[in-house]
Coordinates of C-alpha atoms in Angstrom, one line a residue:
Chain A
M43 CA -0.1 0.0 0.1
P44 CA 1.4 3.4 -0.9
I45 CA 2.3 5.6 2.1
I46 CA 3.0 8.6 -0.1
E47 CA 1.1 9.6 -3.1
L48 CA 1.7 12.6 -5.4
N49 CA -1.0 13.3 -8.0
N50 CA 0.0 16.0 -10.6
L51 CA 1.9 18.0 -8.3
T52 CA 3.0 21.4 -9.6
K53 CA 5.0 24.5 -8.0
K54 CA 5.5 27.7 -10.0
Y55 CA 8.1 29.9 -9.4
P56 CA 8.8 33.3 -10.8
L57 CA 11.5 33.5 -13.7
P58 CA 14.8 34.6 -12.3
G59 CA 15.3 37.1 -14.7
N60 CA 11.7 38.4 -15.1
K61 CA 9.6 38.4 -12.2
S62 CA 6.2 38.7 -14.1
E63 CA 6.6 35.5 -16.0
S64 CA 7.0 32.5 -14.1
F65 CA 8.3 28.8 -14.7
L66 CA 7.4 25.3 -13.4
A67 CA 9.9 24.1 -10.9
V68 CA 7.7 21.1 -10.6
A69 CA 5.8 20.4 -13.7
G70 CA 3.1 17.8 -12.6
I71 CA 4.3 14.6 -11.0
S72 CA 2.7 11.8 -9.9
L73 CA 4.6 9.1 -7.7
R74 CA 3.4 6.2 -5.5
I75 CA 6.1 5.4 -2.4
E76 CA 5.1 2.1 -0.8
A77 CA 5.4 1.9 3.0
G78 CA 8.6 0.5 3.9
E79 CA 10.5 1.6 0.8
I80 CA 13.8 3.5 0.4
Y81 CA 13.2 5.4 -2.5
G82 CA 15.7 7.8 -4.4
I83 CA 15.1 11.0 -6.1
L84 CA 17.8 11.9 -8.8
G85 CA 18.4 14.9 -11.0
P86 CA 20.8 17.8 -11.9
N87 CA 20.6 20.7 -10.0
G88 CA 17.4 22.7 -10.6
A89 CA 15.6 19.5 -11.4
G90 CA 12.9 20.2 -8.7
K91 CA 14.0 17.5 -6.4
T92 CA 14.2 19.7 -2.9
T93 CA 11.2 21.6 -4.4
T94 CA 9.2 18.2 -4.2
L95 CA 10.5 17.4 -0.9
E96 CA 9.9 20.9 0.5
M97 CA 6.2 20.7 -0.6
L98 CA 5.9 17.3 1.2
E99 CA 7.6 18.8 4.2
G100 CA 4.9 21.8 3.9
L101 CA 8.0 24.4 3.7
N102 CA 6.9 24.9 0.3
D103 CA 2.6 26.1 -0.9
I104 CA 1.6 23.5 -3.5
D105 CA 0.5 25.3 -6.5
G106 CA -1.5 22.2 -8.4
G107 CA -2.2 18.9 -7.9
T108 CA -2.3 16.7 -4.5
A109 CA -0.1 15.1 -1.9
T110 CA -1.0 12.7 0.6
I111 CA 1.2 11.1 3.4
D112 CA -0.5 7.9 4.9
G113 CA -3.7 9.1 3.6
I114 CA -3.6 12.7 5.0
D115 CA -3.7 15.5 2.3
V116 CA -0.5 17.8 3.0
Q117 CA -2.1 20.8 1.9
T118 CA -5.0 20.8 4.3
N119 CA -3.3 19.1 7.4
P120 CA 0.0 20.4 7.9
Y121 CA 0.2 19.8 11.0
K122 CA -0.9 16.4 11.1
I123 CA 1.8 15.9 8.4
K124 CA 4.6 17.4 10.8
E125 CA 3.9 14.9 13.5
L126 CA 4.1 12.1 11.1
I127 CA 7.5 12.8 9.2
G128 CA 11.1 13.5 10.1
V129 CA 13.1 15.8 8.3
Q130 CA 16.8 16.3 7.4
L131 CA 17.4 19.5 5.5
Q132 CA 20.4 20.3 3.2
A133 CA 21.2 23.2 5.5
N134 CA 22.1 21.7 9.1
E135 CA 23.2 24.1 11.3
Y136 CA 21.6 24.4 14.8
F137 CA 21.6 26.9 17.6
D138 CA 25.1 27.6 18.8
N139 CA 25.8 27.1 22.4
L140 CA 23.7 24.0 22.6
S141 CA 25.2 20.6 23.2
L142 CA 23.7 17.5 21.1
V143 CA 21.6 16.4 24.2
E144 CA 19.8 19.9 24.8
L145 CA 19.0 20.2 20.9
L146 CA 17.4 16.7 21.1
S147 CA 15.8 17.1 23.9
L148 CA 14.5 20.6 22.4
F149 CA 13.4 18.9 19.4
G150 CA 11.8 16.4 21.5
A151 CA 9.6 19.1 23.4
L152 CA 8.8 20.7 20.0
Y153 CA 6.6 17.5 19.3
G154 CA 5.4 17.4 22.9
R155 CA 7.5 14.5 23.6
S156 CA 10.1 13.6 26.4
I157 CA 12.8 11.6 24.6
D158 CA 15.8 9.8 25.8
P159 CA 18.4 12.0 24.0
D160 CA 21.2 8.9 24.8
E161 CA 19.2 6.6 23.3
L162 CA 18.8 8.4 20.2
L163 CA 22.5 9.3 20.0
G164 CA 23.4 5.9 20.5
K165 CA 21.1 5.0 17.4
V166 CA 23.3 7.4 14.9
N167 CA 26.4 6.4 16.9
L168 CA 27.2 9.6 18.3
R169 CA 26.6 8.6 22.2
E170 CA 30.4 9.8 22.9
K171 CA 29.8 13.3 21.6
A172 CA 26.5 13.9 23.8
K173 CA 28.1 17.0 25.1
A174 CA 29.6 18.6 22.0
K175 CA 28.3 21.4 20.0
P176 CA 27.1 20.9 16.6
G177 CA 30.0 23.3 15.5
N178 CA 32.4 20.8 16.6
L179 CA 31.3 17.8 14.9
S180 CA 32.6 16.5 11.5
G181 CA 30.5 16.3 8.2
G182 CA 29.4 12.7 8.9
Q183 CA 29.0 13.3 12.4
K184 CA 26.6 16.5 11.3
Q185 CA 24.5 14.4 9.0
R186 CA 24.0 11.6 11.5
F187 CA 23.1 14.2 14.1
S188 CA 20.6 15.6 11.9
I189 CA 18.9 12.5 11.2
A190 CA 19.0 11.8 15.2
C191 CA 16.9 15.2 15.3
A192 CA 14.5 13.8 12.8
L193 CA 14.0 10.8 14.6
V194 CA 12.7 12.5 18.0
N195 CA 9.1 11.8 16.9
S196 CA 9.7 8.3 15.7
P197 CA 8.3 9.5 12.2
K198 CA 6.7 6.8 9.6
V199 CA 8.4 8.6 6.9
L200 CA 12.0 10.1 6.9
F201 CA 13.1 12.9 4.1
L202 CA 16.8 12.9 3.7
D203 CA 17.8 15.8 1.3
E204 CA 21.1 15.0 -0.1
P205 CA 22.6 13.2 3.2
T206 CA 25.8 12.5 1.5
T207 CA 26.9 15.4 -0.3
G208 CA 30.4 16.4 0.8
L209 CA 30.9 12.9 2.9
D210 CA 34.4 11.0 2.7
P211 CA 33.6 7.5 1.5
Q212 CA 33.8 6.2 5.1
A213 CA 31.2 8.5 6.4
K214 CA 29.2 7.9 3.5
R215 CA 29.1 4.1 3.9
N216 CA 28.2 4.6 7.5
L217 CA 25.3 6.7 6.7
W218 CA 24.1 4.1 4.2
D219 CA 24.3 1.5 7.1
L220 CA 22.4 3.9 9.0
V221 CA 19.7 4.5 6.7
L222 CA 19.5 0.6 6.0
Q223 CA 19.1 0.1 9.9
L224 CA 16.4 2.4 10.1
N225 CA 14.7 1.1 6.8
R226 CA 14.8 -2.5 8.5
S227 CA 12.9 -1.0 11.6
G228 CA 10.0 -0.5 9.2
M229 CA 10.7 3.3 8.1
T230 CA 9.9 4.8 4.8
I231 CA 12.7 6.5 3.6
V232 CA 12.8 9.0 0.6
L233 CA 16.1 10.9 -0.1
T234 CA 17.5 12.9 -2.8
T235 CA 21.0 12.4 -4.1
H236 CA 23.5 13.3 -6.7
N237 CA 25.5 10.1 -6.0
M238 CA 24.5 7.4 -8.5
E239 CA 26.1 4.6 -6.6
E240 CA 24.0 5.5 -3.2
A241 CA 21.0 5.4 -5.6
E242 CA 21.7 1.9 -7.0
S243 CA 22.9 0.3 -4.0
L244 CA 20.8 1.7 -1.3
C245 CA 17.1 2.5 -3.0
H246 CA 14.7 0.2 -3.5
R247 CA 13.3 2.1 -6.4
I248 CA 14.4 5.6 -8.1
A249 CA 12.7 8.3 -10.1
I250 CA 15.0 10.5 -12.2
M251 CA 14.1 14.3 -12.3
D252 CA 14.6 16.7 -14.8
H253 CA 13.1 19.9 -15.7
G254 CA 10.6 19.3 -13.2
K255 CA 9.7 16.4 -14.5
I256 CA 10.0 12.7 -13.8
V257 CA 11.8 11.0 -16.8
A258 CA 12.5 7.5 -15.5
E259 CA 11.3 5.5 -12.8
G260 CA 11.7 2.1 -11.7
T261 CA 14.3 -0.4 -9.6
P262 CA 17.8 0.3 -10.4
Q263 CA 18.0 -2.9 -12.0
N264 CA 15.1 -2.2 -14.5
L265 CA 16.4 1.3 -15.3
I266 CA 19.7 -0.3 -16.1
M267 CA 18.1 -2.6 -18.5
Q268 CA 16.0 -0.3 -19.9
H269 CA 18.1 2.8 -20.4
A270 CA 21.9 2.0 -20.3
P271 CA 23.5 2.4 -23.5
E272 CA 24.1 -1.0 -25.3
P273 CA 27.3 -3.1 -24.5
P274 CA 29.5 -1.6 -27.6
Q275 CA 28.9 2.1 -25.9
A276 CA 29.7 0.9 -22.6
P277 CA 32.4 -1.9 -22.5
L278 CA 32.1 -3.7 -19.2
H279 CA 28.3 -3.2 -18.1
G280 CA 26.0 0.0 -17.8
N281 CA 25.5 1.5 -14.4
I282 CA 23.1 4.0 -13.0
E283 CA 25.1 6.7 -14.2
D284 CA 25.0 5.7 -17.7
V285 CA 21.0 5.9 -17.3
F286 CA 21.3 9.4 -15.8
L287 CA 23.4 10.6 -18.3
A288 CA 21.5 8.9 -21.1
L289 CA 18.3 10.4 -19.7
T290 CA 19.3 13.9 -18.9
G291 CA 22.1 14.5 -21.2
H292 CA 26.1 15.5 -20.7
E293 CA 25.3 19.3 -20.8
L294 CA 26.4 20.8 -17.6
R295 CA 24.1 22.4 -14.9
E296 CA 24.4 25.7 -12.9
Chain B
M291 CA -0.7 31.2 31.1
L292 CA 2.5 29.7 29.8
T293 CA 2.5 26.2 28.4
K294 CA 5.1 23.4 29.1
L295 CA 6.8 24.0 25.6
Q296 CA 7.1 27.9 25.8
L297 CA 8.8 27.1 29.1
H298 CA 11.0 24.8 27.6
L299 CA 11.7 26.9 24.8
T300 CA 12.2 30.2 27.0
R301 CA 14.9 28.0 29.1
V302 CA 16.5 27.0 25.8
F303 CA 16.7 30.5 24.5
L304 CA 17.9 31.7 28.1
L305 CA 20.9 29.3 27.6
I306 CA 21.6 30.1 24.4
F307 CA 21.9 33.8 25.1
L308 CA 23.6 33.6 28.4
R309 CA 26.3 31.3 26.9
D310 CA 26.8 33.7 24.1
R311 CA 29.5 35.4 26.6
Q312 CA 31.0 38.1 23.8
S313 CA 27.9 39.7 23.0
I314 CA 26.9 40.1 26.6
F315 CA 30.1 41.5 27.6
F316 CA 30.0 44.1 24.6
S317 CA 26.5 45.0 25.4
L318 CA 27.5 45.9 29.0
F319 CA 31.0 47.3 28.0
F320 CA 30.0 50.4 25.7
P321 CA 27.3 51.5 27.9
V322 CA 29.9 51.2 31.0
I323 CA 32.6 53.1 29.4
F324 CA 29.8 55.9 28.2
M325 CA 28.9 56.3 32.1
T326 CA 32.2 56.2 33.5
V327 CA 33.4 58.9 31.0
F328 CA 30.6 61.2 31.5
G329 CA 30.7 60.6 35.3
F330 CA 34.2 61.8 35.4
I331 CA 34.0 64.7 32.7
N332 CA 31.1 66.2 34.3
N333 CA 31.8 66.3 38.0
G334 CA 30.1 69.7 38.6
E335 CA 33.3 71.6 39.0
Q336 CA 34.8 73.2 35.7
D337 CA 38.5 73.7 35.4
A338 CA 40.1 76.6 36.8
V339 CA 40.9 79.4 34.3
K340 CA 44.6 80.0 33.9
I341 CA 45.2 83.3 34.8
G342 CA 48.8 85.3 34.6
I343 CA 49.5 88.3 36.6
V344 CA 52.0 90.6 35.9
N345 CA 52.4 92.7 39.1
K346 CA 54.1 96.1 38.3
S347 CA 52.9 97.8 41.4
N348 CA 54.3 97.4 44.8
S349 CA 51.3 98.5 46.4
S350 CA 49.5 96.6 49.4
A351 CA 46.4 96.8 47.0
A352 CA 47.8 94.9 44.3
T353 CA 48.9 92.3 46.8
N354 CA 45.7 92.1 48.3
F355 CA 44.1 91.5 44.7
I356 CA 46.3 88.8 43.7
E357 CA 45.6 87.3 47.2
L358 CA 41.8 87.5 46.6
L359 CA 42.2 85.8 43.3
H360 CA 44.5 83.2 44.6
G361 CA 41.4 82.6 46.9
N362 CA 39.1 82.4 44.1
P363 CA 38.4 78.4 43.0
L364 CA 37.8 80.1 39.5
F365 CA 41.3 81.0 38.6
A366 CA 44.7 79.4 38.7
V367 CA 46.9 82.2 39.2
T368 CA 50.8 82.2 38.1
E369 CA 52.5 85.5 38.8
G370 CA 55.6 86.5 36.6
T371 CA 57.1 89.1 33.8
E372 CA 54.8 90.1 31.0
A373 CA 57.1 88.8 28.4
V374 CA 57.0 85.2 29.9
L375 CA 53.4 85.5 30.5
R376 CA 52.7 86.9 27.1
S377 CA 54.6 84.1 25.4
A378 CA 52.9 81.6 27.8
L379 CA 49.4 82.8 26.5
I380 CA 50.7 82.4 22.9
T381 CA 51.5 78.9 23.6
G382 CA 48.6 78.4 25.0
D383 CA 49.5 77.7 28.9
Q384 CA 47.9 80.8 30.1
T385 CA 44.5 81.8 29.1
L386 CA 44.3 85.2 30.3
V387 CA 47.2 87.6 31.3
L388 CA 46.0 90.6 33.7
V389 CA 48.8 93.5 33.9
L390 CA 48.5 95.5 37.0
P391 CA 50.2 98.8 36.0
V392 CA 52.4 100.7 38.4
S393 CA 50.0 103.1 39.4
F394 CA 47.7 100.3 40.8
D395 CA 47.3 101.2 44.5
E396 CA 45.0 102.6 47.2
S397 CA 44.6 106.3 45.7
S398 CA 43.9 104.9 42.2
E399 CA 41.4 106.5 40.0
G400 CA 40.5 105.4 36.7
T401 CA 43.3 103.2 36.6
E402 CA 43.4 100.9 33.6
L403 CA 44.4 97.2 33.6
R404 CA 45.4 95.7 30.7
L405 CA 43.9 92.2 29.9
L406 CA 45.7 90.1 27.4
V407 CA 43.7 87.3 25.7
D408 CA 43.9 85.1 23.1
A409 CA 40.2 85.8 22.0
A410 CA 39.9 82.6 19.8
Q411 CA 40.6 80.4 22.9
V412 CA 38.7 82.0 25.6
Q413 CA 34.8 81.1 25.3
Q414 CA 34.3 82.1 28.6
L415 CA 35.4 85.6 28.6
G416 CA 32.0 86.9 29.4
L417 CA 32.0 84.7 32.3
I418 CA 35.5 85.8 33.7
I419 CA 35.5 89.6 33.2
P420 CA 32.2 90.1 35.6
V421 CA 34.6 88.0 38.3
L422 CA 37.3 90.0 37.9
E423 CA 35.5 93.3 37.9
Q424 CA 33.8 92.0 41.1
T425 CA 37.0 91.3 42.7
L426 CA 38.3 94.9 41.7
I427 CA 35.1 96.4 43.1
S428 CA 35.3 94.3 46.5
I429 CA 38.9 95.8 46.8
E430 CA 37.9 99.4 46.0
R431 CA 35.1 99.0 48.4
E432 CA 37.6 97.9 51.0
F433 CA 39.8 100.9 50.5
R434 CA 37.4 103.6 50.3
N435 CA 35.5 102.0 53.1
I436 CA 32.0 101.6 51.4
A437 CA 29.9 99.0 52.4
P438 CA 27.9 97.2 49.4
M439 CA 24.5 98.3 49.3
F440 CA 23.3 94.8 48.4
S441 CA 24.4 91.6 48.6
L442 CA 22.9 88.3 47.3
A443 CA 22.0 85.4 49.9
I444 CA 22.2 82.4 47.8
E445 CA 19.7 79.6 48.7
D446 CA 19.8 76.3 47.2
V447 CA 16.3 74.9 47.2
Q448 CA 17.1 71.8 44.9
A449 CA 18.0 69.1 47.7
R450 CA 19.6 67.0 45.5
S451 CA 22.5 68.3 43.2
Q452 CA 22.0 67.2 39.7
R453 CA 24.9 66.2 37.7
Y454 CA 24.8 65.6 33.8
I455 CA 25.4 62.0 34.7
D456 CA 22.1 61.8 36.7
F457 CA 20.4 63.1 33.6
L458 CA 21.9 60.7 31.4
L459 CA 21.5 57.5 33.2
P460 CA 18.1 57.0 32.4
G461 CA 18.7 58.0 28.8
L462 CA 21.1 55.8 28.3
M463 CA 19.2 53.1 29.8
A464 CA 16.5 53.1 27.8
F465 CA 18.8 53.5 24.7
T466 CA 20.7 50.5 25.8
L467 CA 17.4 48.7 26.2
M468 CA 16.3 49.5 22.5
Q469 CA 19.6 48.4 21.2
L470 CA 19.6 45.3 23.0
S471 CA 15.8 44.4 22.2
I472 CA 16.2 45.1 18.5
A473 CA 19.6 43.1 18.0
G474 CA 18.0 40.6 20.2
S475 CA 15.0 39.8 18.4
G476 CA 15.4 41.1 14.9
F477 CA 19.2 40.4 14.4
N478 CA 18.4 37.1 15.9
I479 CA 15.9 36.0 13.5
V480 CA 18.0 37.0 10.3
E481 CA 20.8 34.9 11.6
Y482 CA 18.5 31.9 12.5
R483 CA 17.2 32.0 9.1
R484 CA 20.5 32.5 7.2
K485 CA 21.7 29.4 9.0
G486 CA 18.3 27.5 8.1
I487 CA 17.4 27.0 11.8
L488 CA 14.0 28.7 11.1
K489 CA 13.1 26.1 8.3
R490 CA 14.0 23.3 10.5
L491 CA 11.9 24.5 13.2
F492 CA 9.2 25.0 10.5
V493 CA 8.8 21.2 9.5
T494 CA 8.5 20.5 13.6
P495 CA 4.9 21.0 14.8
I496 CA 6.0 24.3 16.5
K497 CA 3.5 27.1 16.6
P498 CA 5.0 30.7 15.6
K499 CA 3.3 32.0 18.9
D500 CA 5.3 29.8 21.1
F501 CA 8.6 30.8 19.3
I502 CA 7.8 34.5 19.9
T503 CA 6.6 34.1 23.3
A504 CA 9.9 32.1 24.3
I505 CA 12.3 34.6 22.5
V506 CA 10.6 37.7 24.1
L507 CA 10.7 36.4 27.6
A508 CA 14.2 34.7 27.4
R509 CA 15.3 38.4 26.0
M510 CA 13.5 40.3 28.6
L511 CA 14.8 38.5 31.5
I512 CA 18.3 39.0 30.0
I513 CA 17.9 42.8 29.5
L514 CA 16.5 43.1 32.8
I515 CA 19.6 41.6 34.2
Q516 CA 21.8 43.6 31.9
L517 CA 20.2 47.1 32.9
T518 CA 20.2 45.6 36.5
V519 CA 24.3 45.4 36.2
L520 CA 24.6 48.6 34.4
I521 CA 22.0 50.5 37.1
A522 CA 23.8 49.2 40.2
F523 CA 27.4 50.0 38.5
A524 CA 26.0 53.9 38.0
V525 CA 24.4 53.8 41.5
F526 CA 27.3 52.0 43.4
L527 CA 30.4 53.5 41.6
L528 CA 29.5 56.7 40.0
D529 CA 26.9 57.7 42.8
V530 CA 24.0 58.3 40.6
T531 CA 20.7 58.4 42.3
I532 CA 17.7 56.9 41.3
V533 CA 14.8 59.3 43.4
G534 CA 11.6 57.4 42.1
S535 CA 10.3 53.9 42.6
F536 CA 12.5 51.1 41.1
A537 CA 9.1 49.1 40.5
S538 CA 7.9 52.0 38.4
F539 CA 11.2 52.4 36.8
Y540 CA 11.7 48.8 35.7
L541 CA 8.1 48.6 34.6
L542 CA 8.9 51.1 32.0
V543 CA 11.7 49.2 31.1
M544 CA 9.4 46.2 30.6
L545 CA 7.3 47.9 28.6
G546 CA 9.9 49.4 26.3
T547 CA 11.9 45.9 26.0
F548 CA 8.9 44.7 24.6
I549 CA 8.0 47.5 22.1
F550 CA 11.4 47.3 20.8
L551 CA 11.5 43.5 20.8
C552 CA 8.4 43.6 18.3
L553 CA 10.0 46.3 16.4
G554 CA 13.0 44.0 15.8
F555 CA 10.5 41.0 14.8
C556 CA 9.3 43.6 12.4
L557 CA 12.7 44.2 11.0
G558 CA 13.8 40.5 11.1
S559 CA 10.7 39.7 9.0
I560 CA 11.1 42.8 6.3
A561 CA 15.2 42.3 6.2
K562 CA 16.5 39.0 4.5
T563 CA 20.1 39.5 5.0
Q564 CA 22.4 40.4 7.9
Q565 CA 23.3 43.5 6.1
A566 CA 19.8 44.4 5.1
V567 CA 19.0 44.4 8.8
M568 CA 21.6 46.4 10.0
A569 CA 20.9 49.0 7.4
V570 CA 17.1 49.0 8.4
G571 CA 17.9 48.7 12.1
N572 CA 20.3 52.0 11.5
I573 CA 17.4 53.9 10.3
V574 CA 15.1 53.0 13.5
I575 CA 17.9 53.4 15.7
F576 CA 20.0 56.4 14.6
P577 CA 17.2 59.4 14.7
Q578 CA 16.3 58.1 18.1
I579 CA 19.7 58.1 19.6
F580 CA 20.0 62.1 18.4
L581 CA 16.0 62.9 18.9
S582 CA 15.1 60.8 21.7
G583 CA 16.4 63.2 24.6
I584 CA 18.9 60.9 25.7
F585 CA 21.7 63.1 25.4
Y586 CA 20.0 66.4 25.9
P587 CA 16.5 67.7 26.8
I588 CA 14.1 67.5 23.7
E589 CA 13.3 71.1 24.8
S590 CA 16.6 72.1 23.9
M591 CA 16.1 71.3 20.2
P592 CA 15.0 73.4 17.6
A593 CA 11.3 73.8 17.9
L594 CA 10.6 72.9 14.6
M595 CA 12.3 69.1 15.3
Q596 CA 10.5 68.9 18.8
P597 CA 7.0 67.6 17.9
I598 CA 8.4 65.0 15.9
A599 CA 11.1 64.2 18.5
K600 CA 8.3 63.8 21.0
I601 CA 6.3 61.0 19.6
L602 CA 9.2 58.6 18.7
P603 CA 8.7 55.6 21.0
L604 CA 12.2 55.9 22.8
S605 CA 11.6 59.6 23.4
F606 CA 8.3 58.0 25.7
V607 CA 10.4 55.3 27.2
S608 CA 13.3 57.7 28.1
T609 CA 11.2 60.8 29.5
G610 CA 9.0 58.4 31.7
M611 CA 12.2 56.8 33.1
R612 CA 13.8 60.0 33.4
E613 CA 10.7 61.5 35.3
I614 CA 11.1 58.8 37.6
A615 CA 14.6 58.3 38.1
N616 CA 15.4 62.4 38.6
N617 CA 12.0 63.6 39.8
G618 CA 10.5 60.7 41.4
A619 CA 7.8 60.8 39.4
S620 CA 4.7 58.4 40.2
L621 CA 3.1 56.4 37.5
L622 CA 0.3 58.8 37.5
E623 CA 2.7 61.8 37.0
I624 CA 3.9 60.2 33.8
T625 CA 0.7 59.7 32.1
P626 CA 1.5 61.3 29.1
S627 CA 4.7 59.0 28.6
L628 CA 2.4 55.8 29.6
I629 CA -0.2 56.9 26.9
G630 CA 2.4 57.3 24.4
I631 CA 4.0 54.1 25.4
A632 CA 0.7 52.3 25.2
V633 CA -0.2 53.6 21.8
W634 CA 3.5 52.1 20.2
F635 CA 2.9 49.0 22.1
V636 CA -0.1 48.3 20.3
I637 CA 1.2 49.6 16.8
A638 CA 4.5 47.4 17.5
F639 CA 2.5 44.2 18.3
V640 CA 0.2 44.5 16.0
L641 CA 3.0 45.3 12.9
A642 CA 5.0 42.2 14.4
T643 CA 2.2 39.9 14.2
R644 CA 1.1 40.8 10.6
L645 CA 4.8 40.8 9.5
F646 CA 6.1 37.9 11.1
V647 CA 4.7 35.1 8.6
W648 CA 6.1 32.1 9.9
K649 CA 6.4 30.3 6.6
E650 CA 7.8 33.2 4.9
V651 CA 10.2 34.1 7.9
A652 CA 11.3 30.5 7.7
H653 CA 12.5 30.7 4.3

């Protein structure tokens, strides 16, 4: 049963150079994400990935179409949705001068829950950093802490926006393990990424977005079968990066 | 009544603000420096006027006259030859040089005393000459044996002597609370937005009301503590007196803080970058520094400016605080200030709630 359903979801933005005209940042996308899935959204910069997530998270108004999470309409019940979801944003800065434990209990309080910060930090392998300030964490630790913050309300759906961007390979693998572990406990995870290897090895299904539209959707294997160039062009075997480039072209974005 | 969440959030913001040692230090540092400088500069007494005396006469009248000048705290007397004193006057080591001619004695009649001055230097000339003349007259009376027809008996009815620092303190407190409040809400909001913290808070079920309540409460507490430190410094170390009731004084502090916190929220909602909030903040802050009667009374400003100056929020706050601190006014007696404060209270609150749109501010 799908836990997230998008029907013809649309977002309009004014054109950067010409404010009187607008363009579609998200041009009517429809998606079904099953409960318990790890679902990846791929796309070049400016494809509309973050905007799509922000509409689901309530951060951005929906200009057309509908979105439901767990059967609840996103636009009409923003506060019910907030209780259901956990969010890790691209910017992951927090208040200075508060320790990880203090920040986690603050987030707990925002959901009206008293939580055990130590247990949450244990989940993301940061227990020994309990007294540290976020400013003193490494990139990987910061991302894991962001995920800990997103878990305070035991969400049904976890949104991760480019969780591994800028991480070294060790930190990246470590984060994948964390995502898999959370997913095994039954959590639905929706993530955006530029990392093809991540999409291929972590996600059950992938949507590739470009120019606000979904240009392909399916399991990594199916996408490779359908879209990767034939063997002569790709000497060994195709991967998701080949699929991605075949679908979105080689032109540089932003 | 405050909810559990609001209390928790207030505690968190208190922690955040209190742990920001650097800004707490600087928020206290400048007012303290200010008060100290004004406390010392304006200690009531003026510097003595340096006067050089060239005594060409050997009469007892001349010695008598010089002694009288020595006894006058207004003058610091040096005796010497005309050539030496003249060059001292040119180099600025003397302010005036008075030449007593040979004919200066008991039998003088219409004797002229030459007074050498550097007119560009001596602004108080108009003040000094009457004193010199007065001294001469009293000597003359002594020798002619005439009793003065009139004398002034000066009676000081103002029980407290008021120094400039006494006048300055309430205004400076009002100014400090404005600065701290506007920075404490406006600048913080912009900073939290820049870091994406507001966005992160927005995706949790927090209500903007809870967020604002917590910031206002925490900031107000901090500002009350900061002002208390400054007032204690002024009262104990600079010997400033606060005549009226501390309760009324603090009531005004709290009302003022609320107004400027609200105005800060407005700024933080309008301005999207730190530079913009500084610029807009200065538009609000600067005119009030000069027009709100902080450093000098509004009444001493050009008549044209006064009506504008009087309706600024900081004017109402600082005038009210000064009436209480300097004249011991009761709340009833400062009704005009309180009405002005009430009007600004409503304006600031309505503006803040209109402009602070949670979703837009978070983005």
